[in-house]
Amino acid sequence: MVPSYDHETIWEGYSSLIDEMSTQLPPGAKPNALFCSVGGGGLFGGIITGSKKIEWDDFLVKGIRITWLIATLSKSSKDGFGASKRQISMTSVLHQQAEGSFLDDHKVLDELACSTTLTAAYNRSLFEVLGTKKADPTQRGR
């Protein structure tokens, strides 16, 4: 039996997202940062697995859930994924505001745990606090 999120087979499946993303970026380009929702950790594990597979092991990956688990990919880290972790407490008001903004912008209602990731997109100051690299606005698509 394969667990729903805590298994290399699951991570390998999700890692195809990174493969697909790499084909859509200009040659040699990679994202400055990638944020994903974290429930059980399968998607996050897949992103880490895929990133290592194509040697994108030095960009910022943050898995965010309502308790704001934030993990940053690092070559020198010691856990199973090569990620360092820290916790930040946030109010759910920010999540709900992001969910409402996403609904207004795209006419799509998402589940609250998913809107947690959107919180950084709809709150510039939070995005800057969460990221250790500032995005260059002249570098579109990265």
mmCIF file of C-alpha atoms in Angstrom, residues 9-142:
data_model
loop_
_atom_site.group_PDB
_atom_site.id
_atom_site.type_symbol
_atom_site.label_atom_id
_atom_site.label_comp_id
_atom_site.label_asym_id
_atom_site.label_seq_id
_atom_site.Cartn_x
_atom_site.Cartn_y
_atom_site.Cartn_z
ATOM 1 C CA THR A 9 6.263 7.250 -5.743
ATOM 2 C CA ILE A 10 3.936 10.143 -4.921
ATOM 3 C CA TRP A 11 6.811 12.642 -4.917
ATOM 4 C CA GLU A 12 8.001 11.348 -8.297
ATOM 5 C CA GLY A 13 4.528 11.895 -9.744
ATOM 6 C CA TYR A 14 4.316 15.454 -8.474
ATOM 7 C CA SER A 15 7.867 16.122 -9.668
ATOM 8 C CA SER A 16 6.541 16.206 -13.242
ATOM 9 C CA LEU A 17 5.231 19.704 -12.427
ATOM 10 C CA ILE A 18 8.828 20.901 -12.259
ATOM 11 C CA ASP A 19 9.675 19.142 -15.531
ATOM 12 C CA GLU A 20 6.740 20.884 -17.205
ATOM 13 C CA MET A 21 7.626 24.245 -15.695
ATOM 14 C CA SER A 22 11.221 23.944 -16.911
ATOM 15 C CA THR A 23 10.044 23.429 -20.507
ATOM 16 C CA GLN A 24 7.904 26.580 -20.353
ATOM 17 C CA LEU A 25 10.694 28.869 -19.139
ATOM 18 C CA PRO A 26 13.420 30.273 -21.392
ATOM 19 C CA PRO A 27 16.526 28.041 -21.625
ATOM 20 C CA GLY A 28 18.619 28.244 -18.450
ATOM 21 C CA ALA A 29 15.924 30.172 -16.541
ATOM 22 C CA LYS A 30 14.452 29.055 -13.255
ATOM 23 C CA PRO A 31 12.057 30.692 -10.802
ATOM 24 C CA ASN A 32 13.305 32.972 -8.043
ATOM 25 C CA ALA A 33 10.793 31.388 -5.680
ATOM 26 C CA LEU A 34 7.991 28.844 -5.684
ATOM 27 C CA PHE A 35 5.193 28.720 -3.124
ATOM 28 C CA CYS A 36 2.904 25.717 -2.727
ATOM 29 C CA SER A 37 0.123 24.671 -0.404
ATOM 30 C CA VAL A 38 1.038 21.931 2.039
ATOM 31 C CA GLY A 39 -1.420 19.434 3.447
ATOM 32 C CA GLY A 40 0.370 16.137 3.902
ATOM 33 C CA GLY A 41 3.507 17.184 2.065
ATOM 34 C CA GLY A 42 3.194 15.166 -1.156
ATOM 35 C CA LEU A 43 3.209 18.183 -3.487
ATOM 36 C CA PHE A 44 6.047 19.792 -1.547
ATOM 37 C CA GLY A 45 8.026 16.539 -1.685
ATOM 38 C CA GLY A 46 7.415 16.349 -5.432
ATOM 39 C CA ILE A 47 8.628 19.898 -5.966
ATOM 40 C CA ILE A 48 11.800 19.151 -4.020
ATOM 41 C CA THR A 49 12.293 15.840 -5.872
ATOM 42 C CA GLY A 50 11.748 17.451 -9.284
ATOM 43 C CA SER A 51 13.962 20.414 -8.445
ATOM 44 C CA LYS A 52 16.836 18.160 -7.461
ATOM 45 C CA LYS A 53 16.345 16.010 -10.567
ATOM 46 C CA ILE A 54 16.927 18.966 -12.915
ATOM 47 C CA GLU A 55 19.488 20.597 -10.599
ATOM 48 C CA TRP A 56 17.278 23.484 -9.516
ATOM 49 C CA ASP A 57 18.529 22.993 -5.975
ATOM 50 C CA ASP A 58 19.341 26.612 -5.179
ATOM 51 C CA PHE A 59 16.069 28.486 -5.628
ATOM 52 C CA LEU A 60 13.570 29.311 -2.907
ATOM 53 C CA VAL A 61 10.789 26.760 -2.309
ATOM 54 C CA LYS A 62 8.251 27.481 0.413
ATOM 55 C CA GLY A 63 5.480 25.148 1.414
ATOM 56 C CA ILE A 64 2.741 27.066 3.182
ATOM 57 C CA ARG A 65 -0.209 25.841 5.176
ATOM 58 C CA ILE A 66 -2.500 27.542 7.634
ATOM 59 C CA THR A 67 0.070 27.031 10.382
ATOM 60 C CA TRP A 68 2.587 28.548 7.942
ATOM 61 C CA LEU A 69 5.183 25.811 7.694
ATOM 62 C CA ILE A 70 7.881 27.440 5.651
ATOM 63 C CA ALA A 71 10.645 25.303 4.232
ATOM 64 C CA THR A 72 13.505 26.655 2.180
ATOM 65 C CA LEU A 73 15.425 24.406 -0.184
ATOM 66 C CA SER A 74 19.113 24.432 0.600
ATOM 67 C CA LYS A 75 22.066 22.284 -0.492
ATOM 68 C CA SER A 76 23.492 22.330 3.031
ATOM 69 C CA SER A 77 20.360 21.286 4.939
ATOM 70 C CA LYS A 78 20.132 17.952 6.676
ATOM 71 C CA ASP A 79 16.551 16.617 6.493
ATOM 72 C CA GLY A 80 15.311 14.069 3.944
ATOM 73 C CA PHE A 81 14.425 16.661 1.305
ATOM 74 C CA GLY A 82 17.388 18.946 1.941
ATOM 75 C CA ALA A 83 15.090 21.615 3.372
ATOM 76 C CA SER A 84 15.396 23.814 6.436
ATOM 77 C CA LYS A 85 12.191 24.623 8.308
ATOM 78 C CA ARG A 86 10.791 27.400 10.474
ATOM 79 C CA GLN A 87 7.317 28.249 11.729
ATOM 80 C CA ILE A 88 5.462 31.547 11.451
ATOM 81 C CA SER A 89 2.017 32.091 12.984
ATOM 82 C CA MET A 90 -0.475 34.032 10.876
ATOM 83 C CA THR A 91 -4.079 35.021 11.288
ATOM 84 C CA SER A 92 -6.663 33.341 9.078
ATOM 85 C CA VAL A 93 -8.003 36.793 8.176
ATOM 86 C CA LEU A 94 -5.180 37.138 5.642
ATOM 87 C CA HIS A 95 -6.098 33.761 4.133
ATOM 88 C CA GLN A 96 -9.746 34.761 3.850
ATOM 89 C CA GLN A 97 -8.851 38.122 2.272
ATOM 90 C CA ALA A 98 -6.681 36.366 -0.320
ATOM 91 C CA GLU A 99 -9.461 33.906 -1.055
ATOM 92 C CA GLY A 100 -11.919 36.777 -1.571
ATOM 93 C CA SER A 101 -9.495 38.658 -3.816
ATOM 94 C CA PHE A 102 -8.868 35.544 -5.911
ATOM 95 C CA LEU A 103 -12.620 35.028 -6.255
ATOM 96 C CA ASP A 104 -13.081 38.651 -7.372
ATOM 97 C CA ASP A 105 -10.189 38.469 -9.840
ATOM 98 C CA HIS A 106 -10.808 35.035 -11.381
ATOM 99 C CA LYS A 107 -14.405 34.112 -10.495
ATOM 100 C CA VAL A 108 -13.085 30.885 -8.958
ATOM 101 C CA LEU A 109 -13.681 29.870 -5.356
ATOM 102 C CA ASP A 110 -10.907 27.795 -3.853
ATOM 103 C CA GLU A 111 -10.618 25.897 -0.596
ATOM 104 C CA LEU A 112 -9.221 27.907 2.335
ATOM 105 C CA ALA A 113 -6.056 25.807 2.674
ATOM 106 C CA CYS A 114 -5.241 26.558 -0.979
ATOM 107 C CA SER A 115 -5.834 30.281 -0.518
ATOM 108 C CA THR A 116 -3.122 30.220 2.124
ATOM 109 C CA THR A 117 -0.561 30.084 -0.683
ATOM 110 C CA LEU A 118 -2.348 32.925 -2.464
ATOM 111 C CA THR A 119 -1.903 35.107 0.624
ATOM 112 C CA ALA A 120 1.670 35.944 -0.364
ATOM 113 C CA ALA A 121 0.542 36.849 -3.897
ATOM 114 C CA TYR A 122 -2.118 39.253 -2.640
ATOM 115 C CA ASN A 123 -0.034 40.782 0.147
ATOM 116 C CA ARG A 124 3.181 42.335 -1.221
ATOM 117 C CA SER A 125 4.718 43.025 2.199
ATOM 118 C CA LEU A 126 4.103 39.420 3.276
ATOM 119 C CA PHE A 127 5.624 38.189 0.009
ATOM 120 C CA GLU A 128 8.760 40.212 0.694
ATOM 121 C CA VAL A 129 8.985 38.918 4.275
ATOM 122 C CA LEU A 130 8.591 35.286 3.184
ATOM 123 C CA GLY A 131 11.086 35.509 0.326
ATOM 124 C CA THR A 132 14.812 35.787 0.876
ATOM 125 C CA LYS A 133 15.370 36.958 -2.690
ATOM 126 C CA LYS A 134 13.613 39.973 -4.165
ATOM 127 C CA ALA A 135 12.179 39.362 -7.591
ATOM 128 C CA ASP A 136 13.474 41.600 -10.367
ATOM 129 C CA PRO A 137 10.371 43.055 -12.080
ATOM 130 C CA THR A 138 12.291 43.222 -15.377
ATOM 131 C CA GLN A 139 12.681 39.407 -15.370
ATOM 132 C CA ARG A 140 9.200 38.317 -16.413
ATOM 133 C CA GLY A 141 8.310 34.646 -16.196
ATOM 134 C CA ARG A 142 10.927 33.866 -13.575
#
